[in-house]
Coordinates of C-alpha atoms in Angstrom, one line a residue:
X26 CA 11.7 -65.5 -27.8
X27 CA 12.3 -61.9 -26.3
X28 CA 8.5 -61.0 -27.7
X29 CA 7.4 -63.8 -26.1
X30 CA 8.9 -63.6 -22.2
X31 CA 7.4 -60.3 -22.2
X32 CA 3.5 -61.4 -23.1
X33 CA 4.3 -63.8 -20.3
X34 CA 4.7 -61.0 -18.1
X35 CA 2.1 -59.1 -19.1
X36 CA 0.3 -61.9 -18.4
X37 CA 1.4 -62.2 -14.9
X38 CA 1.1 -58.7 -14.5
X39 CA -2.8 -58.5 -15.6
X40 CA -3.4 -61.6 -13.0
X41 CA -2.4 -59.7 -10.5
X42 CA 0.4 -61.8 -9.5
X43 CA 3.2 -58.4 -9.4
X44 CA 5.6 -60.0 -7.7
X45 CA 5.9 -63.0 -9.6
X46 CA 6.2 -60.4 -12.8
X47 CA 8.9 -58.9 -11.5
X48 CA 11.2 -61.6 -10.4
X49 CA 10.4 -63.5 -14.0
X50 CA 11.1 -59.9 -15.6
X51 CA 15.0 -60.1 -13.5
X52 CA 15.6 -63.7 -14.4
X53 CA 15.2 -63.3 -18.1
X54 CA 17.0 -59.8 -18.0
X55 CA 19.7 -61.0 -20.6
X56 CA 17.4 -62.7 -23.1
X57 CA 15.1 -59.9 -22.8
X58 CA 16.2 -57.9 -26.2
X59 CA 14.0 -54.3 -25.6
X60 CA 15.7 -53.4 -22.8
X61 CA 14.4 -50.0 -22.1
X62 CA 10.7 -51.2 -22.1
X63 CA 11.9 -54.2 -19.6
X64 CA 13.3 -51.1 -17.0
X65 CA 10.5 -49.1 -17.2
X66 CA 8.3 -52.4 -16.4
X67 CA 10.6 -53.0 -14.1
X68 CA 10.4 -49.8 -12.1
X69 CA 6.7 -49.9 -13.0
X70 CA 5.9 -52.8 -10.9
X71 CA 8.2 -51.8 -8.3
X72 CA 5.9 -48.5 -7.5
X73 CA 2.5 -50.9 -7.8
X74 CA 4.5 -52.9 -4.9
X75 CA 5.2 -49.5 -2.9
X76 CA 8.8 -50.4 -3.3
X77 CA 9.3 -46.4 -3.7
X78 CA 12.9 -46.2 -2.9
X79 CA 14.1 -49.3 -5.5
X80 CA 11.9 -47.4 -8.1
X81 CA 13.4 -44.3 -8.0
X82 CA 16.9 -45.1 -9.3
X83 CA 15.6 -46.9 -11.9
X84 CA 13.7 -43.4 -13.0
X85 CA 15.9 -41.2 -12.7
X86 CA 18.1 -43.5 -14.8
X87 CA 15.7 -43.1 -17.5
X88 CA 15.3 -39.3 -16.5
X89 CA 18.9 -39.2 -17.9
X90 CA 17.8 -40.7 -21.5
X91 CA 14.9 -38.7 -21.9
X92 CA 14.0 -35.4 -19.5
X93 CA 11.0 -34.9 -21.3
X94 CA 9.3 -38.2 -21.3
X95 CA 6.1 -37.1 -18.8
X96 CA 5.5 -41.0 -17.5
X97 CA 9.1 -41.2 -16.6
X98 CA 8.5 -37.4 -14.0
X99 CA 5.1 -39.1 -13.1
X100 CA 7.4 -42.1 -11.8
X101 CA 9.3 -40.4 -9.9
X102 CA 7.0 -37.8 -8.3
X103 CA 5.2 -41.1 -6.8
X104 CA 8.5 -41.8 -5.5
X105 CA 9.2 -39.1 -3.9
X106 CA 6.1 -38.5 -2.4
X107 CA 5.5 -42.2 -1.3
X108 CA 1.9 -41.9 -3.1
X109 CA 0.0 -45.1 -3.9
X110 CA 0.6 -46.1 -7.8
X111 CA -3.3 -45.9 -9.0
X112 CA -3.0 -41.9 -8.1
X113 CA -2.6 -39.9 -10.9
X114 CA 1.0 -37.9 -10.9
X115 CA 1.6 -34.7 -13.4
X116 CA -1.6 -34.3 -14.9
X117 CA -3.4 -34.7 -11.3
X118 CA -1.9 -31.7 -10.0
X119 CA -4.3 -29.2 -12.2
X120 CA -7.5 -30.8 -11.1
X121 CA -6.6 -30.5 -7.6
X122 CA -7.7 -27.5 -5.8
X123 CA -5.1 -27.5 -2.8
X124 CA -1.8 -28.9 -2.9
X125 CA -0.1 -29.4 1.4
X126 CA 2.5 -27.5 1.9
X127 CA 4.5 -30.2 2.5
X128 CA 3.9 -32.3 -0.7
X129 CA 4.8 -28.8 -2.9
X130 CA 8.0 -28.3 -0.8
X131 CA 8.9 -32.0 -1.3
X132 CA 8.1 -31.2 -5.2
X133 CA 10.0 -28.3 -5.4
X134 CA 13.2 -29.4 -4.2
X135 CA 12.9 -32.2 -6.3
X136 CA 12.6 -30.0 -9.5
X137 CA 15.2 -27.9 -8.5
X138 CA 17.6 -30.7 -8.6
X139 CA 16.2 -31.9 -11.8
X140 CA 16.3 -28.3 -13.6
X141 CA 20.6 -28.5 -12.2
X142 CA 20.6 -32.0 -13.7
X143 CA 19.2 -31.5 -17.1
X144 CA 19.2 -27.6 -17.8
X145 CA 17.8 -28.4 -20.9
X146 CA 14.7 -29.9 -20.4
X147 CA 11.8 -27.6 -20.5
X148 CA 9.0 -30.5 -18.9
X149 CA 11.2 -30.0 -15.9
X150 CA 10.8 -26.2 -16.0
X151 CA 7.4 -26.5 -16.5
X152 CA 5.9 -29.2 -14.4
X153 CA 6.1 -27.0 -11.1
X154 CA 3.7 -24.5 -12.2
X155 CA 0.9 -27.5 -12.0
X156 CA 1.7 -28.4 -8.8
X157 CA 3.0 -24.7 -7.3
X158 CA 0.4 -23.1 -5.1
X159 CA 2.1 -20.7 -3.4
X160 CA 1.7 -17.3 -5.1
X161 CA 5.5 -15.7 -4.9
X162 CA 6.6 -19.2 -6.0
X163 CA 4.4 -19.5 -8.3
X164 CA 5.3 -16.4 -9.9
X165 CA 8.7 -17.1 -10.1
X166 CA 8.3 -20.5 -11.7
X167 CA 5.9 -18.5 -14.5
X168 CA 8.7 -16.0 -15.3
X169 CA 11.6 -18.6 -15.5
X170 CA 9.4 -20.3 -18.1
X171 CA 8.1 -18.0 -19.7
X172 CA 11.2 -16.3 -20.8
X173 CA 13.1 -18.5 -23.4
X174 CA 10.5 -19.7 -25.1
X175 CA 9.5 -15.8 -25.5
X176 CA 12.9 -14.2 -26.2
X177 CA 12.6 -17.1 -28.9
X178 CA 9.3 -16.1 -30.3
X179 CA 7.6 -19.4 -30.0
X180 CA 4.1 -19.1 -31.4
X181 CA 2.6 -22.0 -29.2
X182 CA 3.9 -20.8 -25.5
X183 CA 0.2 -18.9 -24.6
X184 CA -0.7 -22.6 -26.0
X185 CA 1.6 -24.7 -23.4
X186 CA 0.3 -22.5 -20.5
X187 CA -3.5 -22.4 -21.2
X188 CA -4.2 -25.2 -18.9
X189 CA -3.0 -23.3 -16.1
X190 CA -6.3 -20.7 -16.3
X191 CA -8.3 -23.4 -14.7
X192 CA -7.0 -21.6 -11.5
X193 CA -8.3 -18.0 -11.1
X194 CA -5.3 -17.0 -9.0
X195 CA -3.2 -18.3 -11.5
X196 CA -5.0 -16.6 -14.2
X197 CA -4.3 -13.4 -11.8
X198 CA -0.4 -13.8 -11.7
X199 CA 0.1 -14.7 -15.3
X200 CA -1.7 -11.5 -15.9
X201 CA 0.0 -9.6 -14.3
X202 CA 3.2 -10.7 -15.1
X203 CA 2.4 -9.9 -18.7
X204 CA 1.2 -7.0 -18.6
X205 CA 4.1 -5.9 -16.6
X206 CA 6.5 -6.6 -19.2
X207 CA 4.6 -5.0 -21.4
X208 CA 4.6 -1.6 -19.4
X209 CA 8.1 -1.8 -19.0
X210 CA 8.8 -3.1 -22.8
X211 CA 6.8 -0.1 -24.1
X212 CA 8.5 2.8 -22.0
X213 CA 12.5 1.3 -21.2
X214 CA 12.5 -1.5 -24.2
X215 CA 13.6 -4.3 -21.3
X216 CA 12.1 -6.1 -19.4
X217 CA 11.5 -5.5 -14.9
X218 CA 14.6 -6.3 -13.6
X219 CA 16.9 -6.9 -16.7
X220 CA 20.2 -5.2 -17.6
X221 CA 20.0 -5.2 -21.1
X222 CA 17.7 -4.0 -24.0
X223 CA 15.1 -6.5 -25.4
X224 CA 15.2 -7.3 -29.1
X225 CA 12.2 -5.0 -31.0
X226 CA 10.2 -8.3 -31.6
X227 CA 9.8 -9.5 -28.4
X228 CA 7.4 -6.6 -27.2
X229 CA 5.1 -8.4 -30.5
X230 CA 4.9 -11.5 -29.1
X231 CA 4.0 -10.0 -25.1
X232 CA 1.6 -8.3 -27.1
X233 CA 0.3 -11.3 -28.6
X234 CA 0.3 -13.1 -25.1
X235 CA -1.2 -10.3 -23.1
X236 CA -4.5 -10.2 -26.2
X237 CA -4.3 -14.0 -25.6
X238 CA -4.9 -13.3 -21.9
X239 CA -7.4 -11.0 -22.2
X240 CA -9.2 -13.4 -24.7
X241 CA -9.2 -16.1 -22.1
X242 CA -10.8 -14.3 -19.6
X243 CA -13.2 -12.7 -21.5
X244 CA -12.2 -9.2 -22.1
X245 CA -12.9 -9.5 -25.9
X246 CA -12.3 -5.6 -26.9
X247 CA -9.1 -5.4 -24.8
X248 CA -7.9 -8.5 -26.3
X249 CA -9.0 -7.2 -30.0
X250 CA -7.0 -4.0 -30.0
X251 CA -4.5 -5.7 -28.6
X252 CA -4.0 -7.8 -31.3
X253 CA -4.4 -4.6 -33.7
X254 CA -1.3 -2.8 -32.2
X255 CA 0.4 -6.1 -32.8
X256 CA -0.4 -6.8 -36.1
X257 CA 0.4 -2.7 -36.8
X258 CA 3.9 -3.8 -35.5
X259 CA 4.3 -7.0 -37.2
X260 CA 1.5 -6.8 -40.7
X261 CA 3.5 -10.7 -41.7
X262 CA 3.1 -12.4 -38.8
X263 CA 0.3 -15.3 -39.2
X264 CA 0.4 -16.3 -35.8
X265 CA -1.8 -12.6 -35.2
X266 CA -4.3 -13.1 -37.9
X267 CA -5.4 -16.6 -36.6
X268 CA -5.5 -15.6 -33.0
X269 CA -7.5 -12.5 -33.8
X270 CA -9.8 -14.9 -35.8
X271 CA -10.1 -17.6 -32.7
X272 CA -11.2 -14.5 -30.5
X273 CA -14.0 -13.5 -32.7
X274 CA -14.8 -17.3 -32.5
X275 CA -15.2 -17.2 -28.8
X276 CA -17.1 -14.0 -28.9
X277 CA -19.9 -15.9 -31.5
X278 CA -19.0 -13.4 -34.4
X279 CA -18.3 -16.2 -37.0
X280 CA -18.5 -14.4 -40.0
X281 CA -15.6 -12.3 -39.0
X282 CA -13.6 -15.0 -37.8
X283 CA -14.3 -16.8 -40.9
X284 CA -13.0 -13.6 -42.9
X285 CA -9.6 -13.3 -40.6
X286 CA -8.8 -16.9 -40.6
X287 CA -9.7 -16.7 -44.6
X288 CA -7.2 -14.0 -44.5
X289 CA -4.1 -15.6 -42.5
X290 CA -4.7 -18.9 -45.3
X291 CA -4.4 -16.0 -48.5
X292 CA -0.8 -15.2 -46.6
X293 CA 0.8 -18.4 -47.2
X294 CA -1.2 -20.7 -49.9
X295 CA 1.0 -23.8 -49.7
X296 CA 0.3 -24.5 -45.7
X297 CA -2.2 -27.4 -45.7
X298 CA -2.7 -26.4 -41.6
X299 CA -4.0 -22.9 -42.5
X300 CA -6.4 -24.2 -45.6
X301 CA -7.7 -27.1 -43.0
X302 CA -8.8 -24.2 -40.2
X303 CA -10.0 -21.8 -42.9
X304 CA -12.3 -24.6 -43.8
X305 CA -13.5 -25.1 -40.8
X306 CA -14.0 -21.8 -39.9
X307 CA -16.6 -21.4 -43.2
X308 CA -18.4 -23.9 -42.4
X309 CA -19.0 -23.4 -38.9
X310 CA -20.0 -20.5 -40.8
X311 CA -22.4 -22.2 -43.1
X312 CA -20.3 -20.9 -46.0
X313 CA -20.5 -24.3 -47.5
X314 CA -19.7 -23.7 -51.1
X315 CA -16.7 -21.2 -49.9
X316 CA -15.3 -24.6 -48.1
X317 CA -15.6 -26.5 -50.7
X318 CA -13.3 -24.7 -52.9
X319 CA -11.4 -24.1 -50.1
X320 CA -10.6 -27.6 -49.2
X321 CA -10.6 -28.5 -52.9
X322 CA -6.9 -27.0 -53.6
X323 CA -5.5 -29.4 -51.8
X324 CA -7.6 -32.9 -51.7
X325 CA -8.5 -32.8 -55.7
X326 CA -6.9 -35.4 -58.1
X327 CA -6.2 -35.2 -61.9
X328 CA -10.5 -35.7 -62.7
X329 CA -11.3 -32.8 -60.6
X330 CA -12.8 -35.2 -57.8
X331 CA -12.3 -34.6 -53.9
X332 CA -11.3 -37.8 -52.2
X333 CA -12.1 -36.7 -48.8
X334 CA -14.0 -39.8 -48.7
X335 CA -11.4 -42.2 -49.6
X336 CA -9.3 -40.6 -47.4
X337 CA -11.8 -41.3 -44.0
X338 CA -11.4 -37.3 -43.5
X339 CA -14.3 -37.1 -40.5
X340 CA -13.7 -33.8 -39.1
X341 CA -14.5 -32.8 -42.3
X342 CA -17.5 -34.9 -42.7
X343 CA -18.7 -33.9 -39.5
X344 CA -18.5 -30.4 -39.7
X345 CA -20.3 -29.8 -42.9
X346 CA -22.9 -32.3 -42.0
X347 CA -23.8 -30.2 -38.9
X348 CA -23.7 -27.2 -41.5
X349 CA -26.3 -28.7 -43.6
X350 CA -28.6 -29.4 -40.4
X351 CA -28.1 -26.0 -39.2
X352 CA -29.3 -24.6 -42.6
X353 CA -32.2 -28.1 -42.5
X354 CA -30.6 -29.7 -45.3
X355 CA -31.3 -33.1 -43.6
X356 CA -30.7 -35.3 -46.5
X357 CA -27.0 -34.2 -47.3
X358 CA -26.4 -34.1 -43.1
X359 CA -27.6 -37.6 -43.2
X360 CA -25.2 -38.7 -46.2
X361 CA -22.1 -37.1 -44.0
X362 CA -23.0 -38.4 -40.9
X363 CA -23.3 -42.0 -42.1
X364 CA -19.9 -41.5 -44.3
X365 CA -18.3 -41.3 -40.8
X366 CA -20.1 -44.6 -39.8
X367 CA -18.9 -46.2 -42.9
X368 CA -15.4 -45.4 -42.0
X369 CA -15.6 -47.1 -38.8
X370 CA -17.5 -50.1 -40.7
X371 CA -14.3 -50.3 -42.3
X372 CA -11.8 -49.5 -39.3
X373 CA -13.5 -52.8 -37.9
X374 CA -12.9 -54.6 -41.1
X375 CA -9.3 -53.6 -41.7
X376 CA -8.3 -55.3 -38.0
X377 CA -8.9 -59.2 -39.6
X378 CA -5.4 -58.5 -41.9
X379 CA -3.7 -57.9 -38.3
X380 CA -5.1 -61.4 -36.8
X381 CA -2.7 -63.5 -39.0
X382 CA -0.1 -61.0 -39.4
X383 CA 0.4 -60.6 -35.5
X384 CA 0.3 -64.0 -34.6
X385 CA 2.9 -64.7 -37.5
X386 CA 5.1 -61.8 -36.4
X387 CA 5.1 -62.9 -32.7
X388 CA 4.2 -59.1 -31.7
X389 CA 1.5 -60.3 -29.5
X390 CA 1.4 -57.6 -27.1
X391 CA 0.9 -55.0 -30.0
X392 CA -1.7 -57.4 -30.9
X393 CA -3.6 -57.2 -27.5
X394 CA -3.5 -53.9 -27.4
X395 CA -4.6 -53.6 -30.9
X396 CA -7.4 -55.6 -29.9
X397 CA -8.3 -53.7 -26.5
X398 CA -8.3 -50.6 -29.0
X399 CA -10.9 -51.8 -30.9
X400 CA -12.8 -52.5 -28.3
X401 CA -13.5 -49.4 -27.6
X402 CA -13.3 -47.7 -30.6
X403 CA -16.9 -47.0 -31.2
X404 CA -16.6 -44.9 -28.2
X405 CA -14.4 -42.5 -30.3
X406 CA -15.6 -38.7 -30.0
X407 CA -16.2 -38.9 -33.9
X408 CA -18.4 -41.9 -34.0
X409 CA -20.0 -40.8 -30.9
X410 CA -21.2 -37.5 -32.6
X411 CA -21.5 -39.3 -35.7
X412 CA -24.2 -41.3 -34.6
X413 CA -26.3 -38.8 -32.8
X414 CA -25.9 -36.6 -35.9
X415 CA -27.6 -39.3 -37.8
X416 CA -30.3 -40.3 -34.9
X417 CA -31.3 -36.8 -34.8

């Protein structure tokens, strides 16, 4: 019954009738039994009826159940800034050259309050540095959320802040902020403005940021002997090998990043994440028969057979069909590329078991969005390069 008052709504919702939504969404409140999706509807449709101000309790509300849901800051941005709903919030702010001065003060004070609320939350940490233009603010926000994560040694922060080089000035500050600790790590071991010593491994992983940097904007030998004096520090460290294997990469030496990223997969055999990327690496490589038995230690069964096939594996698929074109093997290019379509053959087939199945289970708006997916699922970036692969 609860599965069913809310495809009503979505109903009334999709006609366009919002209002209408939202008072059937308050009458049936208590036989409603998902009760967080009916308050984020419910503060959903109030921001599509520019009801700002009844919207943002009901975010902040779920703010307090999850800081680091990005929908639920998105919410509540549009709230605070009184911006129509169809405007994208959170990820808009990277795209946008200038931010007023008014809107990133408004923004500002609201993280502020939200960083005091849930000290926790590293999305509220990192949000303002999308939307923070202001250099000396800027740089402040970069520092605060840069440290943790760093003092931790978390391989994937240069990762989280890559975005953020779509902005040339931005590029500038992170710089410089990097390589500053860096000075300051190498001659007082502590960072600009701290008390105490810094643990030895936290000059590795500047190091590893600062090559990083230098990799992203195109200073490939600064960001190569970088890496070197890490990896002289730290010989075990993966993390170093695979980055200095991704900056060969961008410079267009794939043989040697084939033979580094070979190299970070012979440190730790058992991770199936470092055997996938080695893979890949060959064959962008055109090291076919290296892949192959690359790949084969973990996807062959008891007969010695690879069931990448069985298993729909496309990247795969893709990438060694585009090695065989590259080297003009068009017939075994042609039997990869139309593997792919075959999957999606299939993908198409395996939605009939849902039609029965949904309608039985009363999940109906799982079913329409199942269905909406489907749609457009020969639009999929694997089909799509699929199927010039094979008109080619």
């Amino acid at each position: 019954h609860s599965e069913m008052l809310l495809y009503k709504n979505s109903m009334l919702e999709e006609a366009g009738k919002l209002q209408e939504a939202l008072d059937h969404l308050e009458k049936h409140a208590d036989e409603i039994c998902d009760k967080l999706f009916a308050q984020e509807k419910r503060a959903q449709l109030l921001l599509r009826l520019n009801r700002h101000d009844e919207a943002a309790p009901i975010y902040r509300t779920l703010l307090r159940r999850n800081p680091e849901h990005y929908a639920y800051h998105a919410g509540l941005q549009h709230c605070v800034l009184k911006a129509p709903p169809d405007q994208p919030a959170v990820e808009h702010w990277l795209d946008v050259e200038t931010v007023p001065p008014e809107t990133e003060a408004a923004l500002r004070g609201l993280y502020a309050e939200l960083q005091h609320q849930h000290p926790r939350s590293s999305v509220a940490r990192r949000l303002p540095l999308d939307f923070t233009r202001d250099p000396a603010q800027f740089r402040i926000a970069a520092k605060t959320y840069m440290l943790p994560p760093l003092r931790k040694g978390v391989p994937s922060l240069f990762a989280d802040i890559k975005p953020l080089y779509k902005s040339p000035e931005k590029a500038r500050i992170l710089g410089e902020i990097l390589e500053d600790w860096m000075t300051t790590l190498e001659s007082e071991g502590k960072l600009r403005g701290e008390s105490k010593k810094e643990l030895p491994d936290v000059i590795l992983w500047v190091r590893s940021l600062v090559a990083q940097h230098y990799d992203m904007v195109g200073l490939t030998d600064k960001a190569l002997l970088m890496v070197d004096k890490a990896i002289e520090h730290t010989p075990t460290l993966i993390d170093l090998y695979m980055a200095k294997a991704r900056m060969y990469k961008h410079a267009g030496a794939l043989h040697e990043a084939s033979e580094w990223m070979n190299r970070a997969r012979q440190m730790d055999l058992q991770d199936r994440y470092l055997n996938t990327k080695a893979t890949r690496y060959m064959l962008r490589n055109d090291q076919v028969d290296e892949a192959k038995a690359t790949i084969a230690l973990f996807t062959e069964d008891s007969e010695k057979r690879s069931n990448l096939f069985d298993m729909q594996c496309m990247w795969y698929e893709l990438e060694i069909a585009k090695s065989y074109r590259r080297q003009g093997d068009m017939g075994r290019a042609l039997k990869n590329f139309t593997s792919v379509d075959k999957h999606f053959t299939d993908i198409v087939e395996d939605q009939f078991d849902f039609h029965t199945y949904c309608i039985r289970k009363m999940t109906l708006r799982a079913y329409v969005r199942m269905l909406r997916m489907e749609d457009g699922l020969h639009g999929h970036h694997f089909y799509t390069e699929a199927a010039a692969g094979i008109v080619e």
